[in-house]
Short mmCIF file of C-alpha atoms in Angstrom, two decimals:
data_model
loop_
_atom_site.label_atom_id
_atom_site.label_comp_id
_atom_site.label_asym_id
_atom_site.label_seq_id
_atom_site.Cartn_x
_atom_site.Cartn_y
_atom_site.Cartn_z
CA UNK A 406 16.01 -2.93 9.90
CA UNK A 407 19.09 -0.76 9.98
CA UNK A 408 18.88 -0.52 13.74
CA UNK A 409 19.50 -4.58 13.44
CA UNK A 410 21.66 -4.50 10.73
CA UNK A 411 24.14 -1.97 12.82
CA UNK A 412 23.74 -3.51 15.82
CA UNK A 413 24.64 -6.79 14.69
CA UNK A 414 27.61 -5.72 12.83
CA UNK A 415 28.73 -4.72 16.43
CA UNK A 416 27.34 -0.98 16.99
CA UNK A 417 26.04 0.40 19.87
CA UNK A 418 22.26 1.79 18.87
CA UNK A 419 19.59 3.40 20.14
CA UNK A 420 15.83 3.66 18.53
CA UNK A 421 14.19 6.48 19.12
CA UNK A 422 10.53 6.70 18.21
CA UNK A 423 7.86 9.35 19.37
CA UNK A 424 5.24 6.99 18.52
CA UNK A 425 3.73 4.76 21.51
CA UNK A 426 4.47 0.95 19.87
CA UNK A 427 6.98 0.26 17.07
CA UNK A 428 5.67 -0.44 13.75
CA UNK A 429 2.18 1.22 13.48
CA UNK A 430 2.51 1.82 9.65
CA UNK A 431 3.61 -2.22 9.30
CA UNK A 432 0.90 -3.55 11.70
CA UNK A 433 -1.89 -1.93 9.30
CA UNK A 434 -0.32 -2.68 5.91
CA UNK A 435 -2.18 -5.04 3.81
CA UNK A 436 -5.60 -4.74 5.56
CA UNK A 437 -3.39 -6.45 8.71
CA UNK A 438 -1.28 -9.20 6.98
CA UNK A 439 1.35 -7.07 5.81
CA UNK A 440 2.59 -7.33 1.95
CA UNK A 441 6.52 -7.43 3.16
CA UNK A 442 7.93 -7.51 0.32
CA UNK A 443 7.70 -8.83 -4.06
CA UNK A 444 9.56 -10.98 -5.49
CA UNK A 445 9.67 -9.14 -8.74
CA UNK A 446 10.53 -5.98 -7.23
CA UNK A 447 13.21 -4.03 -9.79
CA UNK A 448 14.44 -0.58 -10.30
CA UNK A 449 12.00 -0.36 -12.96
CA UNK A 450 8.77 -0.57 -9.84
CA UNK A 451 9.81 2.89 -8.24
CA UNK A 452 9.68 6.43 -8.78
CA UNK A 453 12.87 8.71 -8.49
CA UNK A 454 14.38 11.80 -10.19
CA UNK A 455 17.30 9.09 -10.39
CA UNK A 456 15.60 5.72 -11.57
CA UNK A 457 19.52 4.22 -10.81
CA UNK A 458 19.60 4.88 -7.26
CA UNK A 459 17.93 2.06 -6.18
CA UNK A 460 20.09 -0.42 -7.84
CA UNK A 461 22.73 -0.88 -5.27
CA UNK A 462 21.03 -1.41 -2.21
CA UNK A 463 18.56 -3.58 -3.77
CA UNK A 464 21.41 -5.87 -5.48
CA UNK A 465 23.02 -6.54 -1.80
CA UNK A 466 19.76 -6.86 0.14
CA UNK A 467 17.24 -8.94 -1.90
CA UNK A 468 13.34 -10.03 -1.43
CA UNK A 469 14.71 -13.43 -1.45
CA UNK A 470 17.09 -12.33 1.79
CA UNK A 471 14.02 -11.00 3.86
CA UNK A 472 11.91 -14.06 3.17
CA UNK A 473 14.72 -16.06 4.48
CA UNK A 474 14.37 -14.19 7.67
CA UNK A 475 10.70 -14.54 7.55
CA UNK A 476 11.40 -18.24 7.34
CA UNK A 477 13.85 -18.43 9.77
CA UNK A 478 11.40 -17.05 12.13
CA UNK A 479 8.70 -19.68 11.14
CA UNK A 480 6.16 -17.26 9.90
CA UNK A 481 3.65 -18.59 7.37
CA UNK A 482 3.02 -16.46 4.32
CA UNK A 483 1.06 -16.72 0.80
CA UNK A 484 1.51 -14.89 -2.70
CA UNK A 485 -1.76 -13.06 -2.82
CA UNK A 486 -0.85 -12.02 -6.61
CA UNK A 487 2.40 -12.46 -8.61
CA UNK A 488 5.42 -11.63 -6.49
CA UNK A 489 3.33 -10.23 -3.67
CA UNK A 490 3.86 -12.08 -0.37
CA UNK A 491 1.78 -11.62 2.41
CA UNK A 492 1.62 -13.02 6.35
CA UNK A 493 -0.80 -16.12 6.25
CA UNK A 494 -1.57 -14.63 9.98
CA UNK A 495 -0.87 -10.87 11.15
CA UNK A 496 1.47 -8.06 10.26
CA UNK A 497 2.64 -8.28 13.88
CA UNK A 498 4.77 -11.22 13.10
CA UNK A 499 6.58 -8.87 11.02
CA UNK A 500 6.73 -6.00 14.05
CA UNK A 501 8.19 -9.03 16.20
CA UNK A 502 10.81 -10.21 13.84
CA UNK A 503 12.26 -6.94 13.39
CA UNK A 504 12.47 -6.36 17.28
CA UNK A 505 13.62 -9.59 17.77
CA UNK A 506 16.56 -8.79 15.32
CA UNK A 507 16.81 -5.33 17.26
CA UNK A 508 17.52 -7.12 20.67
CA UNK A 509 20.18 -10.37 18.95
CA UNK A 510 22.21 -6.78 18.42
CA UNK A 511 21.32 -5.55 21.79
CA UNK A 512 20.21 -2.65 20.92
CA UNK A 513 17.89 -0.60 23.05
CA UNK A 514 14.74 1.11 21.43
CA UNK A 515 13.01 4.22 23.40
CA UNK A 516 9.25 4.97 22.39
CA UNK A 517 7.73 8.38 22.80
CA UNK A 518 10.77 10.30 22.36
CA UNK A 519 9.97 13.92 20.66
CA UNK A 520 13.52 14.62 18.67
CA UNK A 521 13.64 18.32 18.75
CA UNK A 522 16.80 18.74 16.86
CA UNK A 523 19.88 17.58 15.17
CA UNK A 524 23.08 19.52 15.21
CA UNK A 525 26.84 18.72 14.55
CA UNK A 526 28.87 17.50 17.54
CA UNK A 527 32.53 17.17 18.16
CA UNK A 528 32.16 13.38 18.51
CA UNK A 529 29.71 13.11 15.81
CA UNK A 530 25.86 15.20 16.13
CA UNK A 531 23.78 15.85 19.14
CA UNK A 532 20.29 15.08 19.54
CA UNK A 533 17.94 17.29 21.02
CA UNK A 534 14.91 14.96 22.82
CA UNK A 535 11.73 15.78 25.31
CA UNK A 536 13.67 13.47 27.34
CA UNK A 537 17.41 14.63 27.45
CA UNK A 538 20.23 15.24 24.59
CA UNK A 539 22.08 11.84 23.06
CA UNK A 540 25.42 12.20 21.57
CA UNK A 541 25.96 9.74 18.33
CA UNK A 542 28.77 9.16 15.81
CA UNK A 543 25.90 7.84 13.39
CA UNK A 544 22.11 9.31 12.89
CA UNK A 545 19.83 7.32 10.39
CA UNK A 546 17.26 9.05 9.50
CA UNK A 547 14.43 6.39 9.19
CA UNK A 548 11.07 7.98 10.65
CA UNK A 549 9.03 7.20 6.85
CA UNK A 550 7.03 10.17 4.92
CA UNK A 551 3.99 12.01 5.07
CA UNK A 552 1.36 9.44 4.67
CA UNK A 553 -1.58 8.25 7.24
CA UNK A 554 -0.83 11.24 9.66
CA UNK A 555 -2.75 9.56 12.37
CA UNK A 556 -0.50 7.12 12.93
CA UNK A 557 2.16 9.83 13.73
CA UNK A 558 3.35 10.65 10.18
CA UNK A 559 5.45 13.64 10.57
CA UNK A 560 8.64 15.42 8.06
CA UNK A 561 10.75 14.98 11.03
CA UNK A 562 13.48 13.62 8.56
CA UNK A 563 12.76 16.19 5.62
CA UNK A 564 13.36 18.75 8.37
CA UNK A 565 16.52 17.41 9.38
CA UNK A 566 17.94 17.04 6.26
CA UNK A 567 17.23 20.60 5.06
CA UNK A 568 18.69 21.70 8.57
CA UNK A 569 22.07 20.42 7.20
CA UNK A 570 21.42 22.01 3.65
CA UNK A 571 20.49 18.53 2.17
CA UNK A 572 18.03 19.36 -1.10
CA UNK A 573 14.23 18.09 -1.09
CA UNK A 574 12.40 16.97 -3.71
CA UNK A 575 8.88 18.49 -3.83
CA UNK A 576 6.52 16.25 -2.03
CA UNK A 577 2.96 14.93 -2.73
CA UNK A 578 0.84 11.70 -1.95
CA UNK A 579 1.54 8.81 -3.94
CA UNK A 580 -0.96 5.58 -4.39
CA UNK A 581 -3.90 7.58 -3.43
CA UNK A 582 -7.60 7.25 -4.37
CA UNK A 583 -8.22 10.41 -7.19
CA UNK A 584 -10.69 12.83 -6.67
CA UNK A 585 -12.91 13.50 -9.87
CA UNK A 586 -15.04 16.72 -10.85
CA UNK A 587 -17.74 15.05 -12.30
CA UNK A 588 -17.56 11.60 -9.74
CA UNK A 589 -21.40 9.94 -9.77
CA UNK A 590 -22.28 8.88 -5.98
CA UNK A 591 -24.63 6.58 -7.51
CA UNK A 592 -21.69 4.35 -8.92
CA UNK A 593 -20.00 3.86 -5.36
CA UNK A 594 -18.96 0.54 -4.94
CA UNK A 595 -18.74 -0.69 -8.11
CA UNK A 596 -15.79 -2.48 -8.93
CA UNK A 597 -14.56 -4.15 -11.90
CA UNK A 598 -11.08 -5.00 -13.62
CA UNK A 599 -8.89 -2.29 -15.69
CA UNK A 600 -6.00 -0.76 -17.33
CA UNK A 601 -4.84 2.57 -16.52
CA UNK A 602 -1.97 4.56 -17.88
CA UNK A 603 -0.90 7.99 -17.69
CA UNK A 604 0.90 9.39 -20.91
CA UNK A 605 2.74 7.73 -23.25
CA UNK A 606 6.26 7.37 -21.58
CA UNK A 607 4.81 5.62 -18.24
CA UNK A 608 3.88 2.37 -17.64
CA UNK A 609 0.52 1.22 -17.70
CA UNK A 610 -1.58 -1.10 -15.11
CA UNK A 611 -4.11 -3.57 -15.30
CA UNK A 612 -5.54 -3.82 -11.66
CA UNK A 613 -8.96 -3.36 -10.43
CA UNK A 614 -10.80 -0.21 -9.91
CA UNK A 615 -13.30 0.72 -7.89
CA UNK A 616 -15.46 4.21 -8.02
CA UNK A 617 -16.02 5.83 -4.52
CA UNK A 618 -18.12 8.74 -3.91
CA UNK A 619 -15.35 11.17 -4.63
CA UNK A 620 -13.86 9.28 -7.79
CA UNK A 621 -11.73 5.82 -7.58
CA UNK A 622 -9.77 4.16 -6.29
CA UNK A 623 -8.46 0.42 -6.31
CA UNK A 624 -4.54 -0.73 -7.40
CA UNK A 625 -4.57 0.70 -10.87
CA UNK A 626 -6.14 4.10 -10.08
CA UNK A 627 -3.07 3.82 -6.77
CA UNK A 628 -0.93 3.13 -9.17
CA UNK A 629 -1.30 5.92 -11.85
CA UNK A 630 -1.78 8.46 -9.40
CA UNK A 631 2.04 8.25 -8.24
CA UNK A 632 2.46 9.63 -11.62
CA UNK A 633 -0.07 12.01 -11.91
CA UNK A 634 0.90 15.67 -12.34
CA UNK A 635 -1.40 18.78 -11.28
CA UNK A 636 -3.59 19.12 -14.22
CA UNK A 637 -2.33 15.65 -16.47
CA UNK A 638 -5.35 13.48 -17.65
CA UNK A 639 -5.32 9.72 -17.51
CA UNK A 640 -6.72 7.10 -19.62
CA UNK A 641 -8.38 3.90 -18.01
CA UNK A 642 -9.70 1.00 -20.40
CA UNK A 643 -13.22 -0.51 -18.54
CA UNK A 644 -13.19 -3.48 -21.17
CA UNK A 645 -9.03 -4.46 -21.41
CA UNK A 646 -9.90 -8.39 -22.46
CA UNK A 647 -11.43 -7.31 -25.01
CA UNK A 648 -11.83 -5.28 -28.54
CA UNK A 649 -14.85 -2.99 -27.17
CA UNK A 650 -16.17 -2.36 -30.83
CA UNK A 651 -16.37 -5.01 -32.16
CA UNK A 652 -17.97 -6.93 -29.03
CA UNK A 653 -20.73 -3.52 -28.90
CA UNK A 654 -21.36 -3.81 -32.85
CA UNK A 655 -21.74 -7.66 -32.26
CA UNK A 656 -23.86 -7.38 -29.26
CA UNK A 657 -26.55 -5.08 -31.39
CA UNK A 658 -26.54 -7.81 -34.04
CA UNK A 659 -27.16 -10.39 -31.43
CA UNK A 660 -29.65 -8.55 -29.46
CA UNK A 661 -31.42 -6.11 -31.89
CA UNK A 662 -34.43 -5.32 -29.61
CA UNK A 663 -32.37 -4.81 -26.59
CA UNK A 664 -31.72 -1.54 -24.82
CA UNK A 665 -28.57 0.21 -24.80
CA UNK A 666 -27.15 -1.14 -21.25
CA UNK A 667 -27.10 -4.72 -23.14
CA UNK A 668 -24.19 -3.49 -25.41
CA UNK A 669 -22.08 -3.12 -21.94
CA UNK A 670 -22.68 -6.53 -20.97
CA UNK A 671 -19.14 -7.16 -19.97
CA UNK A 672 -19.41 -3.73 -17.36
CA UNK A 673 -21.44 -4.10 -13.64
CA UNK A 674 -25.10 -3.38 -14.50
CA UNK A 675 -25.16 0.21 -12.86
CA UNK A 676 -22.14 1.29 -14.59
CA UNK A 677 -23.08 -0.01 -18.23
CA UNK A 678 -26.57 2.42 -17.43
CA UNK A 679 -24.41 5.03 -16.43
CA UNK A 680 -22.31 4.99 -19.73
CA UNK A 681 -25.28 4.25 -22.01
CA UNK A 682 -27.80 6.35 -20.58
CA UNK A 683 -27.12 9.24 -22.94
CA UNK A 684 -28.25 6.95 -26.14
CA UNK A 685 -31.58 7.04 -25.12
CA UNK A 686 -34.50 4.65 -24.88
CA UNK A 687 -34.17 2.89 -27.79
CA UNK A 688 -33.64 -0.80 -29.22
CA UNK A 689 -30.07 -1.81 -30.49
CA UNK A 690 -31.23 -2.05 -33.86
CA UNK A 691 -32.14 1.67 -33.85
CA UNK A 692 -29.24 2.65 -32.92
CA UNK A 693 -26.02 3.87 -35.76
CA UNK A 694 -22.83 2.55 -35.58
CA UNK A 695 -21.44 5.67 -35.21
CA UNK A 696 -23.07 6.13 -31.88
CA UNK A 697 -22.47 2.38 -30.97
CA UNK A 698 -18.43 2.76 -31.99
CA UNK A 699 -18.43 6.48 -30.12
CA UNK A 700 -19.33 4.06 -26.97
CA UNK A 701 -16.96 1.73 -27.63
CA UNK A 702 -14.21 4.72 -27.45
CA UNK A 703 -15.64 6.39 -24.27
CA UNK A 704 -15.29 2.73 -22.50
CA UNK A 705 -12.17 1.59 -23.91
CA UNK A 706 -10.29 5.13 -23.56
CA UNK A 707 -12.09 6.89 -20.66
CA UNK A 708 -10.30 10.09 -19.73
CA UNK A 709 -10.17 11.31 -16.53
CA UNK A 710 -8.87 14.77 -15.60
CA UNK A 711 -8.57 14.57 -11.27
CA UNK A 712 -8.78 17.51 -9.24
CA UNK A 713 -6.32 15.88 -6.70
CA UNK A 714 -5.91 13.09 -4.60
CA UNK A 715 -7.63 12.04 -1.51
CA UNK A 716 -4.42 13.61 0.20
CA UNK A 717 -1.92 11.77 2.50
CA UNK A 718 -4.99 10.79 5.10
CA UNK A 719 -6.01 8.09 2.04
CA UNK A 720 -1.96 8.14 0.23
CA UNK A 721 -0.28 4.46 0.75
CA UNK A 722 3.28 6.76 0.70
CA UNK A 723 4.80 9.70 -0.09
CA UNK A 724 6.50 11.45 -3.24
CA UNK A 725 9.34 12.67 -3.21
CA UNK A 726 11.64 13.11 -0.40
CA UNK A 727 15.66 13.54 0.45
CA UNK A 728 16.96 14.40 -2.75
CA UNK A 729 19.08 10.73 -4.02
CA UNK A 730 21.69 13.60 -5.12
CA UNK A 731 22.85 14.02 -1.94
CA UNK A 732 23.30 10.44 -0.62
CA UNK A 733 25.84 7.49 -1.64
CA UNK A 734 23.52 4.94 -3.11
CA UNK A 735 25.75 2.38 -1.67
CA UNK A 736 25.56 3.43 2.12
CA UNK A 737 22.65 6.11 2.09
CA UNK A 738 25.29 8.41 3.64
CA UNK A 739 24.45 12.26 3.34
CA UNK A 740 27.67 13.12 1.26
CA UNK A 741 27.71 16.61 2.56
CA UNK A 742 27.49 15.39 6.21
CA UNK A 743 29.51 12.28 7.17
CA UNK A 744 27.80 10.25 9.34
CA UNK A 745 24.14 11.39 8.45
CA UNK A 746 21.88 8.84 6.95
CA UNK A 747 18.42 8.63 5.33
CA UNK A 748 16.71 5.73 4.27
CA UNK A 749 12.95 4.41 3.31
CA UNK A 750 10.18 6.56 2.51
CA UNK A 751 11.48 9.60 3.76
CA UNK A 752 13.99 9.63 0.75
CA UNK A 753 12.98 10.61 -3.32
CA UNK A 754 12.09 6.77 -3.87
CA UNK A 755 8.47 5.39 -4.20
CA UNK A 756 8.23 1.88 -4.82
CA UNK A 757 4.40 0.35 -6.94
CA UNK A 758 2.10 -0.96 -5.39
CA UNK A 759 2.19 -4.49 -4.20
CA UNK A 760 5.48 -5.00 -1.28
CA UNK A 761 7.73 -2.93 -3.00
CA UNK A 762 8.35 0.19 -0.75
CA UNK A 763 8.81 -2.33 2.08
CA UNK A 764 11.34 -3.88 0.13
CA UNK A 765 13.29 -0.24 -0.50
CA UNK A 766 12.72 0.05 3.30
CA UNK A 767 14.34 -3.59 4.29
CA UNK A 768 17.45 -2.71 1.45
CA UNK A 769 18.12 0.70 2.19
CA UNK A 770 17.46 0.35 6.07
CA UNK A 771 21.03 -2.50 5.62
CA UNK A 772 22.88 -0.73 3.27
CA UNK A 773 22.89 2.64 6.00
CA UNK A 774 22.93 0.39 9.15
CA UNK A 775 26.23 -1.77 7.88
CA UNK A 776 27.49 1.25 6.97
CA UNK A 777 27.06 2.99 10.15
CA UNK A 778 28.17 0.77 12.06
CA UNK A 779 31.60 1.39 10.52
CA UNK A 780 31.78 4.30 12.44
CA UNK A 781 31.50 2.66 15.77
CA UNK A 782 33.17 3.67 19.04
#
């Protein structure tokens, strides 16, 4: 996207990529269809030691401005869930627009290029390749974070930037499953609709959930985990339609000589045994209201203290990044360095769940390439 953007704005730019296609993160994004972007995406849906950095470059590059491109390129799409768009087809279609916007600019794109290093030049930096050194008045850093490693995830651009003393916020995955101490094998599968929250102060997300045979996962447990500290707890509600006591205290009046799983009719059968099996093997109407309301508590605030994500093999994205202290959030220009860029993923800005970080990548990726291409020959 900011190869395009410069190169139509009348730049001369070159791509270069170590991986062996373009696009390998895109062309596996939303189980192959590709959520490109939301329609309700806002400074409030990302992450950042500076929640105002994104403002700018998502003001002057909007979801409504990529689906126009998306339509102007005939590809069919659907909103999967509120503001989430997806490809009716494949997440190619996406690859294909973006290289088709890459060559209306004429610019040339070079795949398995190993970038070595980055120094200042006279005429701008030099760039140190397996292939042979490239002299630019521009570099962008755009190579993404740490995420899905086997898909060529590297800190190439974390690198770079501290090579020109730019500051890094501490990294860590973001929208991973969570690993828990006490996770139940049994339970794997099971899947069922929730809220999650973590503290007080952060939002809160009612998404599904599903347990795995380390812990959960599913878009609420992604979600919360981008905000997880080392050591923090969460809270997830199993039951959020509803008042859990007063539909358990109700169930034992309605079914007095059922057993205990029947108060957790609203749960999937394995998990309602799970969470009643320490009442015993008794009838409702045995049971005291203390116990039944106790329950209702454990169900409707479950805490969960992770011992870590499934790590950035599992992580959507990354935390943290380029520190937004550094760069213009107009033109994503390293102050420090004229002419240095960073963009995306590889810069302190994580976007929710749901189209969002493409977004940040499709706004930022313009804001640096129009503003590189300022500095043409």
């Amino acid at each position: 996207m900011a190869a395009a953007s410069a190169a139509q704005d009348g730049a001369r730019v070159l791509v270069l990529d170590h991986g062996p296609e373009p696009g390998r993160k895109i062309l596996i994004s939303g189980g192959g269809r590709c959520n490109f972007t939301n329609l309700e995406t806002a400074p409030q849906c990302f992450l950042s030691q500076n929640k105002h950095f994104v403002r700018s470059a998502l003001a002057r590059f909007t979801p409504h401005d990529f689906l126009k491109k998306v339509d102007q390129y005939h590809i069919r799409w659907h909103e999967k869930a509120k503001g989430q768009l997806f490809c009716d087809q494949s997440a190619k279609q996406i690859v294909d627009l973006l290289i088709s916007e890459c060559r209306a600019g004429q610019c040339k794109l070079q795949l398995q290029t190993t970038i070595k290093n980055v120094q200042r030049h006279a005429r701008g930096f030099s760039i140190q390749t397996n292939i042979k050194e490239y002299i630019a008045r521009a570099v962008i850093l755009a190579t993404g974070g740490l995420s899905i490693p086997k898909l060529g995830a590297s800190d190439l651009s974390l690198r770079i930037a501290r090579s020109f003393g730019v500051r890094i916020v501490p990294t860590a995955p973001a929208l991973a499953p969570l690993i828990l101490p006490d996770a139940d094998p049994s339970l794997a599968g099971v899947s069922l609709i929730v809220e999650a929250k973590v503290g007080k102060k952060k939002p809160s997300f009612r998404d599904g959930m599903v347990f795995t045979h380390k812990g959960i996962s599913g878009p609420a447990v992604l979600q919360i985990s981008s905000y997880m500290e080392k050591g923090e707890t969460a809270q997830i509600n199993l039951l959020p339609d509803m008042n859990a006591e007063q539909h358990l205290l109700a169930m034992k009046h309605a079914r007095p000589k059922a057993s205990p799983p029947a108060l957790l009719d609203g749960l999937p059968s394995r998990l309602a045994k799970a969470f009643s099996a320490a009442l015993g093997d008794v009838t409702l109407a045995n049971l005291p209201d203390k116990k039944i309301k106790a329950l209702a508590a454990s169900i409707a605030h479950w805490q969960i203290a992770p011992v870590g994500t499934e790590g950035y093999a599992k992580a959507e994205v990354m935390r943290g990044g380029i520190d937004t202290r550094d760069l213009s959030s107009q033109t994503m220009e390293v102050m420090s360095v004229p002419g240095l860029y960073a963009i995306g993923e590889a810069v302190d800005v994580t976007g929710w769940l749901g189209g969002h970080n493409f977004q940040w990548a499709w706004s930022s990726g313009v804001a640096a390439g129009k503003a590189a291409a300022l500095r043409k020959e």
